[in-house]
Coordinates of C-alpha atoms in Angstrom, one line a residue:
Chain B
M1 CA 20.7 -37.3 49.1
A2 CA 22.6 -35.5 46.5
S3 CA 21.8 -36.9 42.6
K4 CA 24.8 -38.9 41.1
G5 CA 26.2 -35.8 38.6
I6 CA 28.1 -34.9 35.9
K7 CA 31.2 -33.7 37.4
D8 CA 34.2 -35.0 35.4
Q9 CA 32.2 -36.4 32.8
V10 CA 32.0 -33.4 30.5
A11 CA 34.1 -31.0 28.6
I12 CA 33.2 -27.2 28.1
V13 CA 34.7 -27.3 25.1
G14 CA 33.8 -23.4 23.9
M15 CA 31.8 -20.2 25.3
G16 CA 29.6 -17.6 23.3
C17 CA 28.4 -15.0 24.5
T18 CA 26.6 -11.6 23.6
P19 CA 26.2 -8.5 25.3
F20 CA 23.5 -7.6 28.0
G21 CA 21.4 -5.1 26.9
E22 CA 18.3 -3.5 25.5
H23 CA 19.4 -4.3 21.5
W24 CA 16.8 -2.5 19.6
D25 CA 18.2 -3.4 16.5
R26 CA 19.0 -6.7 17.3
S27 CA 16.6 -10.0 16.7
V28 CA 16.2 -13.0 18.7
D29 CA 18.1 -14.3 15.1
D30 CA 20.9 -12.2 15.7
M31 CA 21.6 -13.0 18.8
L32 CA 21.6 -16.2 18.2
I33 CA 23.5 -16.7 15.5
D34 CA 26.3 -14.2 17.5
A35 CA 25.9 -16.3 20.3
A36 CA 26.9 -19.4 18.5
S37 CA 29.3 -18.5 15.8
A38 CA 31.6 -17.2 19.1
A39 CA 30.9 -20.6 20.7
Y40 CA 32.0 -22.5 16.8
A41 CA 34.9 -20.1 17.1
D42 CA 35.7 -20.2 20.2
A43 CA 36.0 -24.4 19.7
G44 CA 37.6 -24.7 16.6
V45 CA 33.9 -26.2 15.3
S46 CA 31.5 -26.1 13.2
Q47 CA 28.0 -26.9 13.1
D48 CA 28.0 -29.5 11.3
D49 CA 30.4 -31.0 14.2
V50 CA 27.8 -30.1 16.0
D51 CA 25.5 -33.9 16.8
A52 CA 22.5 -32.2 18.5
F53 CA 21.6 -29.0 20.2
W54 CA 19.1 -27.9 23.6
F55 CA 17.5 -24.7 23.3
G56 CA 16.4 -22.5 26.5
T57 CA 13.8 -19.5 26.3
L58 CA 11.5 -18.3 28.0
G59 CA 9.3 -16.0 25.8
S60 CA 11.5 -15.7 23.2
G61 CA 10.2 -18.3 20.8
V62 CA 8.4 -22.4 21.1
S63 CA 10.1 -25.5 20.1
G64 CA 13.8 -26.4 18.3
L65 CA 12.3 -24.0 16.0
T66 CA 13.2 -21.2 16.9
L67 CA 16.8 -22.0 16.8
S68 CA 17.1 -24.3 13.5
R69 CA 15.5 -22.1 11.3
A70 CA 17.8 -19.3 12.3
L71 CA 20.7 -21.4 11.9
K72 CA 20.0 -23.9 9.0
I73 CA 20.2 -26.6 11.3
D74 CA 19.3 -29.4 9.4
Y75 CA 18.7 -33.4 10.4
K76 CA 20.1 -33.0 14.2
P77 CA 17.9 -33.1 17.2
V78 CA 16.8 -29.6 18.3
T79 CA 15.4 -29.4 21.5
R80 CA 13.6 -26.8 23.3
V81 CA 14.1 -26.4 27.3
E82 CA 12.4 -24.5 30.1
N83 CA 11.7 -24.0 33.2
M84 CA 11.5 -19.9 34.7
C85 CA 15.2 -18.5 35.0
A86 CA 17.1 -21.9 35.1
T87 CA 16.1 -22.3 31.9
G88 CA 19.4 -21.9 31.4
S89 CA 21.1 -24.0 33.3
E90 CA 18.9 -26.8 33.0
A91 CA 19.3 -26.6 29.3
F92 CA 23.1 -26.9 29.9
R93 CA 22.1 -29.4 32.4
N94 CA 19.8 -32.2 29.8
A95 CA 22.7 -31.3 27.1
Chain J
M1 CA 10.1 22.6 -18.9
R2 CA 8.2 21.2 -15.5
G3 CA 6.2 19.4 -15.6
I4 CA 5.5 15.0 -15.2
I5 CA 7.8 13.0 -15.3
A6 CA 6.0 9.6 -14.8
Y7 CA 2.4 8.8 -13.7
G8 CA 1.2 5.6 -11.9
A9 CA -3.0 5.6 -11.4
Y10 CA -4.5 2.2 -9.0
V11 CA -8.2 1.2 -9.3
P12 CA -8.4 -1.7 -7.0
Y13 CA -10.1 -4.7 -8.2
Y14 CA -13.4 -4.9 -6.8
R15 CA -17.0 -3.1 -7.7
L16 CA -19.7 -2.7 -5.9
Q17 CA -23.3 -3.0 -8.7
K18 CA -25.3 0.2 -7.7
A19 CA -28.4 -2.9 -8.2
A20 CA -27.5 -4.3 -5.1
I21 CA -27.7 -1.6 -2.7
T22 CA -31.2 -1.0 -4.1
A23 CA -32.8 -4.3 -4.4
A24 CA -31.3 -4.6 -0.4
L25 CA -32.2 -1.3 0.6
G26 CA -35.5 -0.8 -1.4
T27 CA -33.6 2.9 -2.0
G28 CA -30.3 4.4 -2.7
G29 CA -28.0 2.9 -5.1
G30 CA -28.4 3.3 -8.8
R31 CA -26.5 2.4 -12.3
G32 CA -23.6 1.4 -12.5
T33 CA -20.8 0.5 -10.5
R34 CA -18.3 1.8 -8.2
S35 CA -15.3 0.6 -7.8
V36 CA -13.8 -0.9 -4.0
A37 CA -10.8 -0.7 -1.9
S38 CA -10.6 -4.5 -0.5
Y39 CA -10.9 -5.5 3.5
D40 CA -7.2 -5.8 2.9
E41 CA -6.5 -2.6 1.2
D42 CA -6.8 1.5 3.0
A43 CA -5.6 5.0 1.8
T44 CA -1.6 3.7 2.0
S45 CA -2.4 0.6 0.8
M46 CA -2.9 2.0 -2.8
A47 CA -0.8 4.9 -3.0
V48 CA 1.5 2.4 -2.5
E49 CA 0.6 0.4 -5.2
A50 CA -0.2 3.6 -7.0
G51 CA 3.0 5.0 -6.6
R52 CA 4.8 1.1 -7.8
S53 CA 3.5 1.7 -10.8
A54 CA 4.7 5.5 -11.3
M55 CA 8.1 4.6 -10.3
A56 CA 8.2 1.7 -12.2
A57 CA 8.2 4.4 -15.2
A58 CA 9.7 7.0 -14.7
P59 CA 14.2 6.8 -15.7
D60 CA 15.7 4.5 -14.0
G61 CA 17.9 5.7 -10.8
L62 CA 15.8 9.0 -10.9
V63 CA 14.6 9.1 -7.3
P64 CA 12.1 12.0 -5.8
D65 CA 13.5 14.3 -3.3
S66 CA 10.2 14.6 -2.2
V67 CA 7.0 12.6 -1.2
Y68 CA 3.9 14.0 -0.2
F69 CA 0.9 12.1 0.4
A70 CA -2.3 13.7 0.3
T71 CA -5.5 11.7 0.9
A72 CA -8.6 12.9 3.6
T73 CA -9.0 9.0 4.6
P74 CA -6.0 9.4 6.7
P75 CA -5.4 5.9 8.0
Y76 CA -3.4 7.6 11.0
L77 CA -3.8 10.5 12.4
D78 CA -1.2 12.1 14.1
K79 CA 1.8 10.4 12.5
T80 CA 2.6 10.5 9.0
N81 CA 1.5 8.5 6.5
A82 CA 3.2 9.0 4.3
T83 CA 6.4 6.8 5.9
V84 CA 4.3 3.8 5.5
V85 CA 4.8 4.5 1.8
H86 CA 8.7 6.2 1.6
A87 CA 9.3 3.0 3.0
A88 CA 7.4 0.6 1.1
L89 CA 8.9 1.8 -1.8
D90 CA 12.5 1.7 -1.0
L91 CA 13.6 5.3 -0.5
P92 CA 16.2 6.2 0.6
S93 CA 16.5 7.6 4.6
H94 CA 17.5 10.9 2.7
V95 CA 13.6 11.5 0.5
F96 CA 10.9 13.6 2.3
A97 CA 7.8 12.4 3.4
G98 CA 4.9 14.1 4.3
D99 CA 1.4 14.0 4.7
V100 CA -0.8 16.4 3.9
G101 CA -4.4 16.0 3.6
G102 CA -7.8 16.6 5.2
A103 CA -9.6 16.7 2.5
P104 CA -10.0 16.4 -1.0
R105 CA -8.2 19.8 -1.9
S106 CA -5.0 19.2 -0.4
V107 CA -3.7 17.3 -3.4
N108 CA -3.7 20.6 -4.7
A109 CA -1.3 21.6 -2.2
A110 CA 1.1 18.8 -2.8
L111 CA 0.7 19.7 -6.5
R112 CA 1.4 23.0 -6.5
S113 CA 4.6 22.5 -4.0
A114 CA 6.3 20.0 -6.1
L115 CA 5.3 22.4 -9.0
D116 CA 6.8 25.4 -7.8
S117 CA 9.8 23.4 -6.3
S118 CA 13.0 23.1 -7.9
R119 CA 13.2 19.2 -7.5
P120 CA 11.5 16.1 -8.4
T121 CA 9.1 15.4 -5.9
L122 CA 6.7 12.5 -6.1
V123 CA 2.8 13.2 -5.2
L124 CA 0.5 10.4 -4.4
A125 CA -3.2 11.1 -3.5
S126 CA -5.6 8.0 -2.4
D127 CA -9.3 7.8 -0.7
V128 CA -11.4 4.8 0.4
R129 CA -15.2 6.6 0.1
S130 CA -18.6 5.4 1.4
G131 CA -21.5 7.3 2.8
R132 CA -24.5 5.9 4.9
P133 CA -26.2 2.6 3.3
G134 CA -28.5 3.7 1.0
S135 CA -26.6 7.7 0.8
G136 CA -25.9 9.3 -2.6
D137 CA -22.1 8.9 -1.7
E138 CA -22.1 5.2 -0.5
A139 CA -23.2 4.9 -4.6
N140 CA -21.1 7.2 -6.1
T141 CA -18.2 7.6 -4.2
G142 CA -15.8 5.3 -5.4
D143 CA -11.8 3.9 -4.1
A144 CA -8.6 4.9 -6.1
A145 CA -5.3 6.0 -5.7
V146 CA -2.9 8.2 -8.5
A147 CA 1.0 9.2 -8.3
W148 CA 2.2 12.0 -10.1
L149 CA 6.3 12.1 -10.5
I150 CA 7.0 15.8 -10.7
G151 CA 10.2 17.2 -12.0
G152 CA 11.9 18.9 -14.7
Q153 CA 14.9 18.2 -18.0
E154 CA 17.5 17.4 -16.0
D155 CA 15.5 14.7 -13.8
G156 CA 14.2 12.7 -17.4
A157 CA 12.0 13.7 -20.2
V158 CA 9.3 15.6 -19.6
I159 CA 5.8 13.3 -20.8
A160 CA 3.2 16.5 -20.0
E161 CA 4.9 20.1 -19.4
W162 CA 2.9 22.1 -17.2
L163 CA 1.6 25.3 -18.2
G164 CA 0.1 26.9 -15.1
G165 CA -2.8 28.0 -13.8
A166 CA -5.0 29.7 -11.6
S167 CA -7.6 29.4 -8.1
A168 CA -9.9 30.4 -6.8
T169 CA -10.8 30.5 -3.1
G170 CA -13.0 30.9 -0.5
E171 CA -15.1 30.2 2.7
F172 CA -18.2 28.2 2.6
L173 CA -20.0 24.8 3.5
D174 CA -19.5 22.4 1.2
R175 CA -18.9 18.8 2.0
W176 CA -17.5 18.1 5.5
R177 CA -17.1 15.1 8.2
L178 CA -15.9 15.1 11.6
P179 CA -12.8 13.2 12.1
E180 CA -15.3 10.4 13.8
W181 CA -17.8 10.2 11.6
N182 CA -17.6 7.2 8.7
Y183 CA -19.4 9.3 6.2
S184 CA -19.8 13.0 4.9
R185 CA -22.5 15.7 5.1
V186 CA -23.6 18.4 2.5
W187 CA -25.1 21.6 2.6
E188 CA -28.2 21.8 0.0
E189 CA -27.2 21.2 -3.5
R190 CA -28.2 24.6 -5.1
F191 CA -26.2 26.7 -2.4
G192 CA -22.7 24.4 -3.1
E193 CA -23.9 25.2 -7.4
H194 CA -23.6 28.7 -6.2
A195 CA -21.3 29.2 -4.8
Y196 CA -19.0 27.3 -6.8
L197 CA -19.8 28.4 -10.5
P198 CA -18.7 31.9 -10.0
M199 CA -15.3 30.6 -8.9
V200 CA -14.6 28.0 -11.5
T201 CA -15.7 31.1 -14.0
E202 CA -12.7 33.3 -11.6
A203 CA -10.9 30.5 -12.2
A204 CA -10.7 29.2 -16.2
E205 CA -10.2 33.2 -16.5
A206 CA -7.5 34.3 -14.2
A207 CA -5.6 30.8 -16.5
F208 CA -6.3 31.1 -19.9
K209 CA -5.3 35.0 -19.6
E210 CA -1.8 33.9 -17.3
C211 CA -0.9 31.3 -19.5
Q212 CA -2.1 32.4 -22.3
I213 CA -3.6 30.4 -24.2
E214 CA -7.2 30.6 -26.0
P215 CA -10.5 28.0 -24.9
S216 CA -9.9 27.4 -28.4
D217 CA -6.6 25.8 -27.9
V218 CA -7.8 23.2 -25.6
D219 CA -7.9 20.0 -26.3
A220 CA -9.3 17.8 -23.2
V221 CA -11.0 19.1 -20.0
V222 CA -10.8 16.4 -17.1
L223 CA -13.6 18.1 -15.3
S224 CA -13.2 16.7 -11.2
G225 CA -14.4 17.5 -7.5
L226 CA -16.7 15.8 -4.9
H227 CA -20.3 18.8 -6.0
A228 CA -22.4 16.9 -9.1
R229 CA -24.6 19.9 -9.5
A230 CA -22.4 22.4 -9.4
L231 CA -20.3 20.7 -12.2
R232 CA -22.9 20.0 -14.9
G233 CA -22.5 23.5 -15.0
A234 CA -18.8 24.0 -14.3
A235 CA -17.7 23.7 -18.5
R236 CA -20.1 26.6 -19.4
A237 CA -19.0 28.9 -16.3
A238 CA -15.2 28.5 -17.7
G239 CA -16.5 29.1 -21.2
V240 CA -15.1 25.1 -22.4
D241 CA -16.5 23.1 -25.1
A242 CA -18.3 21.3 -23.2
T243 CA -17.3 17.7 -25.5
K244 CA -13.9 17.8 -24.7
I245 CA -14.5 16.9 -21.3
V246 CA -13.0 13.8 -20.3
D247 CA -15.3 10.4 -19.6
D248 CA -14.9 11.2 -15.4
L249 CA -15.3 7.2 -14.8
T250 CA -18.1 7.9 -12.2
S251 CA -20.5 5.5 -13.9
V252 CA -17.8 2.9 -13.1
V253 CA -14.9 3.0 -10.4
G254 CA -17.0 6.4 -8.8
N255 CA -15.7 9.3 -7.7
T256 CA -13.0 8.7 -5.7
G257 CA -12.3 12.2 -4.0
T258 CA -8.7 13.0 -3.7
P259 CA -6.9 11.9 -6.1
H260 CA -10.3 11.8 -9.2
A261 CA -8.9 14.3 -10.6
G262 CA -5.8 12.6 -11.6
L263 CA -7.4 9.6 -11.8
V264 CA -9.5 10.8 -14.7
L265 CA -6.0 13.1 -16.6
A266 CA -4.1 10.0 -16.2
S267 CA -6.3 7.7 -18.2
A268 CA -5.8 11.0 -21.2
L269 CA -2.4 10.2 -20.2
D270 CA -2.7 7.3 -21.2
Q271 CA -3.9 7.5 -24.3
A272 CA -2.4 11.2 -25.2
E273 CA -0.4 11.9 -28.6
P274 CA 2.3 14.5 -28.2
G275 CA 1.4 18.7 -28.2
T276 CA -2.7 17.5 -26.2
T277 CA -3.1 20.6 -24.1
I278 CA -5.1 19.3 -21.6
M279 CA -6.8 21.8 -19.2
V280 CA -8.2 20.5 -15.2
I281 CA -11.0 22.6 -13.3
H282 CA -11.0 20.7 -9.9
L283 CA -14.3 21.9 -7.6
A284 CA -13.1 21.3 -4.4
D285 CA -13.7 24.0 -1.6
G286 CA -12.7 26.5 -4.1
V287 CA -11.9 26.0 -8.2
D288 CA -7.5 24.9 -8.8
V289 CA -7.8 25.1 -12.9
G290 CA -4.2 24.2 -14.4
F291 CA -3.1 22.7 -18.0
Y292 CA -1.0 20.1 -19.5
R293 CA 0.5 19.9 -22.7
T294 CA 2.1 16.6 -23.5
T295 CA 5.1 16.6 -25.5
E296 CA 7.3 14.7 -28.5
A297 CA 8.7 12.0 -25.0
I298 CA 5.0 10.5 -24.4
A299 CA 5.1 9.1 -28.0
G300 CA 7.4 6.9 -26.3
Y301 CA 6.3 6.3 -22.5
Q302 CA 4.6 3.3 -21.3
P303 CA 2.1 3.2 -18.2
V304 CA 2.5 0.4 -16.0
K305 CA -1.1 -0.8 -15.7
P306 CA -3.0 2.0 -17.7
V307 CA -6.0 2.9 -16.2
A308 CA -8.5 0.9 -19.1
A309 CA -6.9 -1.9 -18.0
Q310 CA -7.6 -1.7 -14.4
V311 CA -11.1 -0.3 -14.9
A312 CA -11.9 -3.5 -17.6
A313 CA -10.6 -5.9 -14.6
G314 CA -13.2 -5.2 -12.2
N315 CA -15.3 -7.9 -10.3
D316 CA -18.4 -6.5 -9.9
S317 CA -19.8 -9.8 -8.4
L318 CA -18.8 -8.2 -4.9
D319 CA -22.2 -9.0 -2.9
Y320 CA -23.3 -6.0 -1.1
N321 CA -23.5 -7.7 2.6
K322 CA -19.6 -7.8 2.2
F323 CA -19.4 -4.0 1.2
L324 CA -21.0 -2.8 4.1
T325 CA -18.6 -4.8 6.4
W326 CA -15.8 -4.4 4.9
R327 CA -16.8 -0.2 4.6
G328 CA -17.3 -1.1 8.5
F329 CA -20.7 -0.6 8.4
L330 CA -21.8 -3.4 9.5
D331 CA -20.2 -4.9 12.9
R332 CA -20.3 -8.7 11.9
E333 CA -19.0 -11.8 14.8
P334 CA -15.4 -12.4 14.0
P335 CA -14.1 -15.9 14.0
R336 CA -13.1 -17.6 17.1
R337 CA -9.6 -17.5 17.0
P338 CA -7.5 -15.2 19.4
D339 CA -7.4 -11.9 18.1
P340 CA -4.7 -10.9 16.7
E341 CA -1.2 -9.2 18.0
P342 CA -0.4 -5.8 16.6
P343 CA 3.2 -5.9 15.3
A344 CA 5.7 -4.4 17.9
A345 CA 7.5 -1.7 16.6
P346 CA 11.5 -2.7 17.2
P347 CA 11.1 -5.4 14.7
S348 CA 8.9 -3.3 12.0
F349 CA 11.8 -1.2 12.5
R350 CA 14.5 -3.6 13.0
T351 CA 12.7 -5.5 9.4
E352 CA 11.7 -2.3 7.6
R353 CA 13.0 -3.5 4.5
W354 CA 11.7 -6.8 4.7
K355 CA 8.5 -6.2 6.2
Y356 CA 7.4 -3.2 3.8
A357 CA 10.0 -3.2 1.0
F358 CA 9.5 -6.9 0.7
V359 CA 13.4 -7.0 0.1
G360 CA 15.2 -10.5 0.5
S361 CA 18.7 -11.9 1.1
K362 CA 20.7 -13.9 -1.6
D363 CA 24.2 -15.2 -0.4
A364 CA 27.0 -14.4 -2.6
S365 CA 28.7 -18.3 -2.1
S366 CA 25.4 -20.6 -3.4
G367 CA 23.4 -17.9 -5.1
A368 CA 20.2 -18.9 -2.4
I369 CA 17.6 -16.6 -2.7
H370 CA 16.0 -16.2 1.1
L371 CA 12.4 -14.5 1.8
P372 CA 11.8 -13.5 4.1
P373 CA 15.9 -12.2 4.7
Q374 CA 18.9 -14.5 6.4
R375 CA 21.7 -14.7 8.0
V376 CA 22.4 -17.8 7.6
S377 CA 21.9 -19.8 4.3
V378 CA 20.0 -22.2 3.8
K379 CA 22.1 -23.6 1.3
G380 CA 26.3 -23.7 2.5
G381 CA 25.6 -22.3 5.3
A382 CA 27.4 -19.1 4.9
V383 CA 27.1 -16.7 7.6
D384 CA 26.6 -13.1 6.5
E385 CA 27.5 -13.4 3.5
M386 CA 24.3 -11.8 1.9
E387 CA 23.6 -8.9 -0.6
P388 CA 19.7 -7.5 0.1
V389 CA 18.2 -8.5 -3.0
P390 CA 14.4 -6.7 -4.0
M391 CA 11.6 -9.0 -4.8
A392 CA 8.4 -6.7 -4.8
D393 CA 8.2 -6.8 -8.1
V394 CA 9.4 -10.2 -9.7
P395 CA 6.7 -12.4 -11.2
A396 CA 6.2 -16.0 -9.2
T397 CA 4.2 -18.9 -9.7
V398 CA 1.8 -20.4 -7.6
V399 CA 3.5 -24.5 -6.7
T400 CA 0.6 -25.3 -3.7
F401 CA -2.1 -23.6 -1.9
T402 CA -4.2 -24.4 0.6
I403 CA -8.4 -22.8 1.7
D404 CA -8.5 -22.8 4.9
R405 CA -11.9 -21.6 6.5
L406 CA -10.9 -20.6 9.7
A407 CA -8.0 -18.8 10.4
Y408 CA -8.7 -15.1 11.0
S409 CA -8.8 -13.0 8.1
L410 CA -11.3 -10.1 8.0
S411 CA -12.9 -11.3 5.4
P412 CA -12.7 -15.7 5.4
P413 CA -11.8 -17.9 3.6
V414 CA -7.9 -17.2 3.5
I415 CA -6.3 -17.8 0.6
V416 CA -2.6 -19.6 1.9
V417 CA -0.5 -20.4 -0.9
V418 CA 3.3 -21.3 -1.8
I419 CA 4.8 -19.1 -4.6
D420 CA 8.7 -19.8 -6.5
F421 CA 9.9 -16.5 -7.9
D422 CA 11.0 -15.8 -11.8
G423 CA 15.1 -16.3 -10.9
G424 CA 14.7 -18.6 -7.2
G425 CA 13.0 -17.9 -4.0
R426 CA 10.1 -19.5 -3.2
F427 CA 6.9 -17.6 0.1
Q428 CA 4.3 -18.5 1.7
C429 CA 2.1 -15.7 1.4
Q430 CA -1.5 -14.7 1.1
L431 CA -3.5 -14.5 -1.8
T432 CA -5.8 -12.4 -1.8
D433 CA -8.5 -10.8 -4.5
A434 CA -8.5 -14.6 -5.9
D435 CA -11.1 -16.4 -6.2
P436 CA -10.8 -19.1 -3.8
D437 CA -12.5 -22.0 -6.1
A438 CA -10.3 -21.1 -9.4
V439 CA -7.1 -21.0 -7.1
Q440 CA -4.9 -23.6 -9.6
I441 CA -1.0 -24.8 -9.1
G442 CA 0.9 -23.0 -11.9
D443 CA -1.5 -19.8 -11.6
R444 CA 0.8 -16.9 -11.9
V445 CA 0.9 -14.4 -9.3
S446 CA 2.2 -10.9 -8.0
M447 CA 3.2 -9.2 -4.9
T448 CA 0.7 -6.9 -3.3
F449 CA 1.1 -4.7 -1.0
R450 CA -2.0 -4.0 1.7
R451 CA -3.1 -4.5 5.1
L452 CA -3.1 -7.5 6.5
L453 CA -5.2 -6.0 9.6
T454 CA -5.3 -4.4 12.3
A455 CA -4.9 -4.7 16.1
N456 CA -4.4 -2.1 19.3
G457 CA -5.0 0.3 16.4
V458 CA -1.8 -1.0 15.1
H459 CA -2.1 -1.3 11.4
N460 CA -0.5 -4.6 10.3
Y461 CA 1.0 -3.7 6.6
F462 CA 2.6 -6.8 5.3
W463 CA 2.9 -7.9 1.2
K464 CA 0.3 -10.5 -0.2
A465 CA -0.2 -12.2 -3.8
R466 CA -2.2 -11.3 -6.1
P467 CA -3.6 -13.0 -9.8
A468 CA -1.1 -11.8 -12.1
D469 CA -4.0 -11.3 -14.7
Q470 CA -5.6 -8.8 -12.8

């Protein structure tokens, strides 16, 4: 029996995605900032408008600090999610 | 007119009392002290310190065309060490940097090239020297670095004009070391004396003649080299008055090898009046003789960290066991922590200006200073409104500290400090060259370039704080 989903209860209002490749000149922080900035712009919101964050990574940092330190997120909850190759969709589902 | 425009010397903080060697081994040692590079220093890190002093005393905006780094104790082979110095001095990429290496004479190869050039050149020399426990080298050598900014009047005021010189070269076995040894061997002393002294005479006579200088014109003699016995006879062989020999600091600092002639010359220049003729006689696989004459400009020159002050600030309470451990002669059990990771090449390359030159970022809209540099401002959240801000020479104050006896260190305990820089910026780092029992909130510190550790054969260079009055 399939679990009750979140279909039709959630809207994606913006997204940002960095190019995939071997980025010698871009750090984890750089890509987080680039993707988040693009998502905020796409959604027409600022970082202050966001109430909570879910941050998925397998091997590029631990805890919510990896995100909050780069983006200077103060006083908002940041959850680090890991579920192997499903990390991305797991973070998305939790959010 | 070509010569020295600026210079810097670096003598590390610690000293070993030679009596400590004798007390431990029943042999070796002697009287006086020798300088000891800390566990977190190497030839490259000390060269950076000397280079910083030289560049700080140089005319504003003067950038050398080339950087040459001479050392007989290079931290890397097959990789250039001078590029680390280049990065730490935050030099633009068009400045050439290369090593001149392997032996104490190498510094003269670099100086000859610099003095013959028509462009401003930074020459650095640095060694970390010792010998097997109980040996003469262990007791009588020392660790230090020097930096010379050589140029012409068009680059800045020349404070010591190069008048010329001569050299004598021959192939003979004085001292040698295979790359994998941590000590050097020397041939019988009397043989070296026999080989060197005629060359001293030959080079000195040629230099006097070439520069049209008389021995009586010479005000001060810098006599240097690693063959002590030959040095004792060198003044006579050169035909100069032995009373003019400048104190060679070997009883306090030891013989520092590649940088030593430079260190002694720097100590002479620190106090020299204009119009002083200085003869440098250097014995190393041959003899190099040269003359400098100080100019009027030296009266207005302020050396950063004069040699005498650094010599006086030394701490001679260093334990012999620590000295042996730091120099690798005592293979101690490391702390029970995971092995440290080597710094990976791509992030080190991406963050070169931060890691090597301690350049942070300043947010244009809020003025907030960020260490390490950031893209997002901690004040106001502006993104990508940052300017690079060099912080290596900014003094700071200790806000809080902790003594960590478990953290990985080559010489525990680790002192970690949080420091506030004058004018803004806060940073957490290690405090080095300090007594853990004496650290206080409010202590003034300055930044120093060090080698944090070596992991998987990769040297991890970065910055630490050190007490400001040292």
